[in-house]
MMTF fields as JSON, N, C-alpha, C and O atoms, coordinates in Angstrom:
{
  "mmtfVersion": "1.0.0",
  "mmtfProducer": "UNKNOWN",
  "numBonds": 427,
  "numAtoms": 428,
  "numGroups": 107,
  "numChains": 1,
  "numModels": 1,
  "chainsPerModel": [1],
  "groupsPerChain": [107],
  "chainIdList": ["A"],
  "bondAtomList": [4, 2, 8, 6, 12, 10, 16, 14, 20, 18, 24, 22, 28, 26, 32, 30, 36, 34, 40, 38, 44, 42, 48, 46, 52, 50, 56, 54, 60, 58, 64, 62, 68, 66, 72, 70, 76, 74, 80, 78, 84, 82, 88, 86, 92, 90, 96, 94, 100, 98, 104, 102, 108, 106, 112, 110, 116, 114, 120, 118, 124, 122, 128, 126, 132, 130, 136, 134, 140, 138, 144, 142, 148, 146, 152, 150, 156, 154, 160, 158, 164, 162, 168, 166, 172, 170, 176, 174, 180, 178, 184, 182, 188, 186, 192, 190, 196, 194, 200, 198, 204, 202, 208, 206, 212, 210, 216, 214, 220, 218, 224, 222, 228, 226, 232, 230, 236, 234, 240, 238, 244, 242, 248, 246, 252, 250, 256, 254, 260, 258, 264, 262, 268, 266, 272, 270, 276, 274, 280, 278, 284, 282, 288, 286, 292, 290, 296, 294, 300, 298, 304, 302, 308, 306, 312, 310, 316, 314, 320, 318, 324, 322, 328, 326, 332, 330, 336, 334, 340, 338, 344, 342, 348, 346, 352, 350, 356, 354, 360, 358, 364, 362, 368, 366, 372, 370, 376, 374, 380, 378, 384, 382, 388, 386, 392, 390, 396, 394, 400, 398, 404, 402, 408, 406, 412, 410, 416, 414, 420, 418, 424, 422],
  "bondOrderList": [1, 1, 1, 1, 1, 1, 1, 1, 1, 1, 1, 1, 1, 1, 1, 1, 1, 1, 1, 1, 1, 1, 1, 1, 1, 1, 1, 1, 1, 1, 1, 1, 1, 1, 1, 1, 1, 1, 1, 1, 1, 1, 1, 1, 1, 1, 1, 1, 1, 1, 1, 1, 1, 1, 1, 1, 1, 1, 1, 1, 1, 1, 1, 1, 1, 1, 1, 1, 1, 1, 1, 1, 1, 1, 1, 1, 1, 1, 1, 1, 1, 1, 1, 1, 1, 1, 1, 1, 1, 1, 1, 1, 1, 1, 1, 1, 1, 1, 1, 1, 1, 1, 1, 1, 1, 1],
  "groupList": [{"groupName": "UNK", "atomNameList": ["N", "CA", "C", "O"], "elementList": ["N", "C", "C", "O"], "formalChargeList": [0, 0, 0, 0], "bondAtomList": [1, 0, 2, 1, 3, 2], "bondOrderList": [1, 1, 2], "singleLetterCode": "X", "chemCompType": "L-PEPTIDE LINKING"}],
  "groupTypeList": [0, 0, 0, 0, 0, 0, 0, 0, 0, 0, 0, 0, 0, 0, 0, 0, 0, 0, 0, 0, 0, 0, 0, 0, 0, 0, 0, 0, 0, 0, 0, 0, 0, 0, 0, 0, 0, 0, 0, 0, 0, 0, 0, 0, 0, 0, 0, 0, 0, 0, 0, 0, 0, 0, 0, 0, 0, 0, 0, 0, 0, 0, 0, 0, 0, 0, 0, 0, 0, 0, 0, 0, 0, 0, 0, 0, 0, 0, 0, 0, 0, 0, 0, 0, 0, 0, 0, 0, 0, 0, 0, 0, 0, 0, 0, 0, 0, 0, 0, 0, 0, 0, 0, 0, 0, 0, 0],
  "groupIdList": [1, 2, 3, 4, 5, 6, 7, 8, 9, 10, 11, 12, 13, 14, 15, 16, 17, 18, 19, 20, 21, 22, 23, 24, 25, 26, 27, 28, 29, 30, 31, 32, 33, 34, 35, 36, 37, 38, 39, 40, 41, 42, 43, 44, 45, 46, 47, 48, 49, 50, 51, 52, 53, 54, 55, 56, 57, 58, 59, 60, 61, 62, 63, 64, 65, 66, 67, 68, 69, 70, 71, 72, 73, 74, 75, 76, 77, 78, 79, 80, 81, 82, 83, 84, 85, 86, 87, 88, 89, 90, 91, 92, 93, 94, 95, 96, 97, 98, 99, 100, 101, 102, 103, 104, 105, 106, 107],
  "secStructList": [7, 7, 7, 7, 5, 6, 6, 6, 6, 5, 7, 7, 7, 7, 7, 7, 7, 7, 7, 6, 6, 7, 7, 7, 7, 1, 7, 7, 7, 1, 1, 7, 7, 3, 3, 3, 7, 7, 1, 1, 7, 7, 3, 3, 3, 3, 7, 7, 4, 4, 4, 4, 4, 4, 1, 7, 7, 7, 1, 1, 1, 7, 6, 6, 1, 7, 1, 1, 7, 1, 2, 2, 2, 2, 2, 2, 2, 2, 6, 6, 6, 6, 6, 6, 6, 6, 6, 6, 6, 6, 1, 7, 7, 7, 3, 3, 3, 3, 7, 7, 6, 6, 7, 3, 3, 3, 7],
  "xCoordList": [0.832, 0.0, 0.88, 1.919, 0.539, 1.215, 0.009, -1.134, 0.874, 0.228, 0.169, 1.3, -0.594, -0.704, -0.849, -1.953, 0.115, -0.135, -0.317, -0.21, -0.56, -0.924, -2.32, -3.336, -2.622, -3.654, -3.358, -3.888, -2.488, -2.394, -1.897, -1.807, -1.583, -1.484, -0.43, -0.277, 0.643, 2.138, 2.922, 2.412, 4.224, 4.687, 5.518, 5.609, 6.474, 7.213, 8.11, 7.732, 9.572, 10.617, 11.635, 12.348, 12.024, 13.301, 13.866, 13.239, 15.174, 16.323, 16.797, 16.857, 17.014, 18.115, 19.074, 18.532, 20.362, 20.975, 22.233, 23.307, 22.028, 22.991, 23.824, 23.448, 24.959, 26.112, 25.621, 24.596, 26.239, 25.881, 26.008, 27.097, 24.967, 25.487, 24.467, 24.857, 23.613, 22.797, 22.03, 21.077, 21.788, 20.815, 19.922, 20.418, 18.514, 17.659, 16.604, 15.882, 16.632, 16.272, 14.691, 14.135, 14.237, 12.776, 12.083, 12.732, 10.746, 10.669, 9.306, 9.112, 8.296, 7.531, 7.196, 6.851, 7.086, 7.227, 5.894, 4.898, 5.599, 4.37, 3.811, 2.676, 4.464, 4.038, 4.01, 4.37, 3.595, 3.618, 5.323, 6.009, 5.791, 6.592, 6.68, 6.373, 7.299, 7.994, 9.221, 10.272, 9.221, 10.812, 10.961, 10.285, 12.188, 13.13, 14.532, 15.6, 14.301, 16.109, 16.11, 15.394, 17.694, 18.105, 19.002, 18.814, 20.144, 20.753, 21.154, 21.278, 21.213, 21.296, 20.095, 19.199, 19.986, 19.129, 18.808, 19.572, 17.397, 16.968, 16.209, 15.166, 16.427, 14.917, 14.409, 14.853, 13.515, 12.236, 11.613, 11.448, 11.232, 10.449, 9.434, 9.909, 7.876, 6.8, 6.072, 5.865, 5.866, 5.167, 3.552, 3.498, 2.51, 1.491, 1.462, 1.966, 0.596, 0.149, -0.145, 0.625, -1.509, -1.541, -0.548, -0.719, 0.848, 2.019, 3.032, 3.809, 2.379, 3.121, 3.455, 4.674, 2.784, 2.771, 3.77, 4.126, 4.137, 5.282, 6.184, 6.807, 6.594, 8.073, 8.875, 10.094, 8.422, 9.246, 9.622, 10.752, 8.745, 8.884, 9.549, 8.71, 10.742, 11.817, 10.879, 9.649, 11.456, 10.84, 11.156, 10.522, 12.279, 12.615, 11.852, 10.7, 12.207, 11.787, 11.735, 11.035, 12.531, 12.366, 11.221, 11.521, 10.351, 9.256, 8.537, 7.741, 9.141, 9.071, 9.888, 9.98, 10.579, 12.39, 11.706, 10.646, 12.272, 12.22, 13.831, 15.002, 13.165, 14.274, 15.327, 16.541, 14.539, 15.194, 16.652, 16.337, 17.778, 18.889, 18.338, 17.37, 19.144, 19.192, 19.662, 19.065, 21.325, 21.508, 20.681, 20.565, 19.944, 19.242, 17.843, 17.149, 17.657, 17.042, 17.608, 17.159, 18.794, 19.457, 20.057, 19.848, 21.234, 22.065, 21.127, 21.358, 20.14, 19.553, 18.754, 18.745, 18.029, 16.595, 16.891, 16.231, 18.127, 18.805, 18.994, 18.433, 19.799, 19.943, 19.252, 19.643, 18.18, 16.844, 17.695, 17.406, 18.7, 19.302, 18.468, 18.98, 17.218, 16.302, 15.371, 14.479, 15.253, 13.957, 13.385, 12.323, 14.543, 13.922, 13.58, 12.566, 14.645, 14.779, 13.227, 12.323, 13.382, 11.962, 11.111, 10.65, 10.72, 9.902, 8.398, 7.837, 7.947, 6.402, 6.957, 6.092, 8.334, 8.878, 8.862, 9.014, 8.717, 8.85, 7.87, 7.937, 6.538, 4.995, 4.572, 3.45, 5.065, 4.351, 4.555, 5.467, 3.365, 3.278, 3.985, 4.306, 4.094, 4.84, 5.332, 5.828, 5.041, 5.562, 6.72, 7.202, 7.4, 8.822, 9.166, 8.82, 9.943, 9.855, 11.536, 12.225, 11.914, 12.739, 12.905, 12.858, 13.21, 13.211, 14.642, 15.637, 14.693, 15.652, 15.817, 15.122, 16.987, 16.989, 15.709, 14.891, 15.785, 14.077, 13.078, 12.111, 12.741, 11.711, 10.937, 11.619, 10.155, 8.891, 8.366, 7.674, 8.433, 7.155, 6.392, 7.195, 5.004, 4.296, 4.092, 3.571, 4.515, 4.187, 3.467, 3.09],
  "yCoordList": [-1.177, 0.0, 1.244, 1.199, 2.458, 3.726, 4.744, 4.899, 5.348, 6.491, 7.835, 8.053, 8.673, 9.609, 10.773, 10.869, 11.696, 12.708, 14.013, 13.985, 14.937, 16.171, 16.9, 16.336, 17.512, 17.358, 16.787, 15.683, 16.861, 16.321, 14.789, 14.079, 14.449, 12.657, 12.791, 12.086, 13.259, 13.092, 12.77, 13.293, 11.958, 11.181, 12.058, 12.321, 12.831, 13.789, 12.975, 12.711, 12.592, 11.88, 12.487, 12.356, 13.585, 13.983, 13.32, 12.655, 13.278, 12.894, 14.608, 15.63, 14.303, 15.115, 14.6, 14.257, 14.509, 14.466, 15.436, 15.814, 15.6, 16.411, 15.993, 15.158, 16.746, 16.139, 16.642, 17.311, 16.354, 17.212, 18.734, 19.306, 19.298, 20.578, 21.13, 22.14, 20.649, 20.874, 21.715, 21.151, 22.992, 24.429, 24.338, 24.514, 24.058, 24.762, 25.969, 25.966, 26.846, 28.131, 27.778, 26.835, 29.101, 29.026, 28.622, 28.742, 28.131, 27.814, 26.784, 26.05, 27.056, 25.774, 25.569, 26.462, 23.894, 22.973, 23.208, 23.33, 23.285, 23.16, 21.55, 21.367, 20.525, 19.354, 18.268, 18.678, 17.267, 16.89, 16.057, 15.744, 15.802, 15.493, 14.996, 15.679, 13.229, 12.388, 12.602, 12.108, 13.197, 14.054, 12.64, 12.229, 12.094, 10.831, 11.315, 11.66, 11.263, 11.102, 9.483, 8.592, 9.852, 8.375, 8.364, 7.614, 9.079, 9.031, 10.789, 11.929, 10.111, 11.935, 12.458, 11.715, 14.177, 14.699, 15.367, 15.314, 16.244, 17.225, 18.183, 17.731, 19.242, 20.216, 21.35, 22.321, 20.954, 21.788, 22.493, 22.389, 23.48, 24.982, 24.836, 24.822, 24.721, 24.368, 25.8, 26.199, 26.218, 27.673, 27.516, 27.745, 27.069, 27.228, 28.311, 29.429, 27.655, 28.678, 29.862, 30.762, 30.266, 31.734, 32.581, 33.772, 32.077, 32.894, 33.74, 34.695, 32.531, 33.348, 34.713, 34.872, 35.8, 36.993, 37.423, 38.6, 36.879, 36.839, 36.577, 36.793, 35.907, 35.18, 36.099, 35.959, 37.008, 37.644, 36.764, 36.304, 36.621, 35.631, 35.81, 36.167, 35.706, 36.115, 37.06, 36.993, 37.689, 38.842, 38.255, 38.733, 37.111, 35.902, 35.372, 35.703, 34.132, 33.27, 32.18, 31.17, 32.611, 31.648, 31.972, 31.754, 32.336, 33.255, 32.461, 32.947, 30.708, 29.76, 29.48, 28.444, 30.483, 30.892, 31.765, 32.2, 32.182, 33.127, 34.2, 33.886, 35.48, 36.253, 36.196, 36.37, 35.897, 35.499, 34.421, 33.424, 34.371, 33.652, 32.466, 32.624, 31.353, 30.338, 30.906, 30.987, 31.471, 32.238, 33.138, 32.995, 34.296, 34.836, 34.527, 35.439, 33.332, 32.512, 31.58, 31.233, 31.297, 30.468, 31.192, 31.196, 32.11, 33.366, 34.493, 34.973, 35.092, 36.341, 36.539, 37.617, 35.62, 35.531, 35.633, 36.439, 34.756, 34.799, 36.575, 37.307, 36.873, 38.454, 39.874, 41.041, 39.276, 40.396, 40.795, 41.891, 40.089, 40.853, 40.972, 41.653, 40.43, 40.432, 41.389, 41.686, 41.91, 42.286, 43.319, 43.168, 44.539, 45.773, 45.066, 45.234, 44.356, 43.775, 42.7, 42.831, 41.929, 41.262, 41.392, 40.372, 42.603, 42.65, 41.696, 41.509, 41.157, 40.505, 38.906, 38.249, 38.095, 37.114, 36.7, 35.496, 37.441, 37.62, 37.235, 36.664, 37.338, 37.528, 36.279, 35.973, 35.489, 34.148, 33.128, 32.83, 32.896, 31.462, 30.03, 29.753, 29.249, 27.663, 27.128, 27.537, 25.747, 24.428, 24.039, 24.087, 23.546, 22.751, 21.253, 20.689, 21.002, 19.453, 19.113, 19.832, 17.821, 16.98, 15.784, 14.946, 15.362, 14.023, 13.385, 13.979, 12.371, 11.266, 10.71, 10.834, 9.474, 8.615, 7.976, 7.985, 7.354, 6.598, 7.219, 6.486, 8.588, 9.118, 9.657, 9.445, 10.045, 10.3, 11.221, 11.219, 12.518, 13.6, 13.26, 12.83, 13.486, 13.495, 14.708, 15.183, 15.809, 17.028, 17.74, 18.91],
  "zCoordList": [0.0, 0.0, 0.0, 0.659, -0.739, -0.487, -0.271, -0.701, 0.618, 1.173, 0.339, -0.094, 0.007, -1.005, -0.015, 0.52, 0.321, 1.102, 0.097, -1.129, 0.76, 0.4, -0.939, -0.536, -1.801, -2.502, -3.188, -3.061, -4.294, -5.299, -5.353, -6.355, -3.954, -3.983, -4.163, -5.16, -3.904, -4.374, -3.243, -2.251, -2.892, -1.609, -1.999, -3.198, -0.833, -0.963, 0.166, 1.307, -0.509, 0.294, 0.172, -0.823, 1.547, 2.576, 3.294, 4.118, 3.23, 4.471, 4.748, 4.065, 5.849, 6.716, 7.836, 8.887, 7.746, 8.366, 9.585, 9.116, 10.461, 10.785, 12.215, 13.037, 12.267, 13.176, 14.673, 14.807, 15.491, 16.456, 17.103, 17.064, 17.64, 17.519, 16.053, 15.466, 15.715, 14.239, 14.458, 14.995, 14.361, 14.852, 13.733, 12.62, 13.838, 12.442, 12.784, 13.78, 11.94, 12.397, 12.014, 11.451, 12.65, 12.649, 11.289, 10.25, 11.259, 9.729, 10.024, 10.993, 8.605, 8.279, 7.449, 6.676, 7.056, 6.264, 5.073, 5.785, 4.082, 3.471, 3.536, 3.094, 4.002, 3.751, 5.643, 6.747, 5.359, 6.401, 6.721, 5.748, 8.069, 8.257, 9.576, 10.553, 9.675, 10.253, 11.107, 10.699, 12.107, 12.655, 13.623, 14.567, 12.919, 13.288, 14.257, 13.75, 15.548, 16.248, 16.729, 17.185, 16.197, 15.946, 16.786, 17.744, 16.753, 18.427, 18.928, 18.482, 19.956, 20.922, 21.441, 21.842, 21.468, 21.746, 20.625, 19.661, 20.567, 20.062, 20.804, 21.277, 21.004, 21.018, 20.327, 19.715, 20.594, 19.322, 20.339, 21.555, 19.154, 20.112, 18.768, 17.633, 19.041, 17.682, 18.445, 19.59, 17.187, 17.448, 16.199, 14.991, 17.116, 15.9, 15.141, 15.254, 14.123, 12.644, 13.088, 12.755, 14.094, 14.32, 14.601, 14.341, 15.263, 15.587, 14.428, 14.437, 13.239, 12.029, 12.117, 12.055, 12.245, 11.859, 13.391, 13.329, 14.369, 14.879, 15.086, 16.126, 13.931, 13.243, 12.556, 12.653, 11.883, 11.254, 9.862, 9.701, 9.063, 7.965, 6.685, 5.858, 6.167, 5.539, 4.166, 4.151, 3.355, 2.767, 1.045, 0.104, 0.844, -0.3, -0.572, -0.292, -1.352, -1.785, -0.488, -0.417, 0.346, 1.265, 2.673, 3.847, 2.362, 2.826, 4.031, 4.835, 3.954, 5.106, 5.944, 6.601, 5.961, 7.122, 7.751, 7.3, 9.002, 9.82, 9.656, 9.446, 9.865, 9.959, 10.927, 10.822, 11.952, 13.296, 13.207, 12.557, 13.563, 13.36, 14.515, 15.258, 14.459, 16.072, 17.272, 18.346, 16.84, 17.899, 18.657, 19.875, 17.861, 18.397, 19.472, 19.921, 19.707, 20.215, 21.334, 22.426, 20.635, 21.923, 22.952, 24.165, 21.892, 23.04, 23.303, 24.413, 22.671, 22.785, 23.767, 24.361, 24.064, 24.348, 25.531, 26.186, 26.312, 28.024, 28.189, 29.003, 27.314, 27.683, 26.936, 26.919, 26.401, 25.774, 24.526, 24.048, 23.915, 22.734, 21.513, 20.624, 21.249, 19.979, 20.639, 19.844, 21.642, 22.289, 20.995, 20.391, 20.735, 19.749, 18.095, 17.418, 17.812, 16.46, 16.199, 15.375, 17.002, 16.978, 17.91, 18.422, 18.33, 19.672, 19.901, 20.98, 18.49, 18.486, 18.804, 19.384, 18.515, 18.77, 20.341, 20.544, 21.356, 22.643, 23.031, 24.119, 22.391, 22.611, 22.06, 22.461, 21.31, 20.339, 21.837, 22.607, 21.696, 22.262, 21.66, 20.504, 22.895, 21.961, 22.977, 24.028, 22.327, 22.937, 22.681, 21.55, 23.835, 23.514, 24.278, 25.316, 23.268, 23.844, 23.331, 22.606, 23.944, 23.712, 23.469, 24.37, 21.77, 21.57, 21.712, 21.297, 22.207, 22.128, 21.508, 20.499, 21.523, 20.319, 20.521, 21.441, 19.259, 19.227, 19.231, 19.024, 19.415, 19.475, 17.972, 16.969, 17.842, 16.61, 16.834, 17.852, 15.966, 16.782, 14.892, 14.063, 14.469, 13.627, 13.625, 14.634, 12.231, 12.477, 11.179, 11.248]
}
């Protein structure tokens, strides 16, 4: 059996791999996605759809990036360094979690 995701029925197959230490900046997917850790840790910060318009959503082609860097999130956020630059980022609600090896989030 195959599974036909999205409208047009089309199976859309990504790998990603990364070393440790792997930062991915803010961002969402147009399609559905399987988030696989296989060994180590991960954590994720999931910011629903309504928060969009407090992402700061790149002004490109890549218009499903956030302007926002990782750093600015990881180092900033401890010492208010995004506060003026993204002041509506401060305000978005969101969940965070940590997967392990073996773990599955369906997103």
């Amino acid at each position: 059996d195959i599974v036909h995701c999205g409208p047009e029925g089309h199976v859309l197959r990504q790998i990603f791999f990364g070393p440790r230490g792997t930062v991915t900046p803010i961002h969402y997917d147009p399609y559905e996605n399987a988030f696989c850790q296989v060994v180590g840790w991960k954590y994720l910060r999931l910011y629903p759809p309504c928060e969009a318009p407090r992402l700061y959503a790149k002004a490109s082609e890549m218009r499903n990036n956030s302007e926002v860097e990782p750093a600015d999130v990881l180092e900033g956020e401890a010492r208010g360094a995004y506060a003026e630059r993204f002041e509506l980022l401060q305000s978005a609600d969101f969940v965070e979690t940590v997967l392990e090896a073996g773990d599955i989030l369906y997103l």
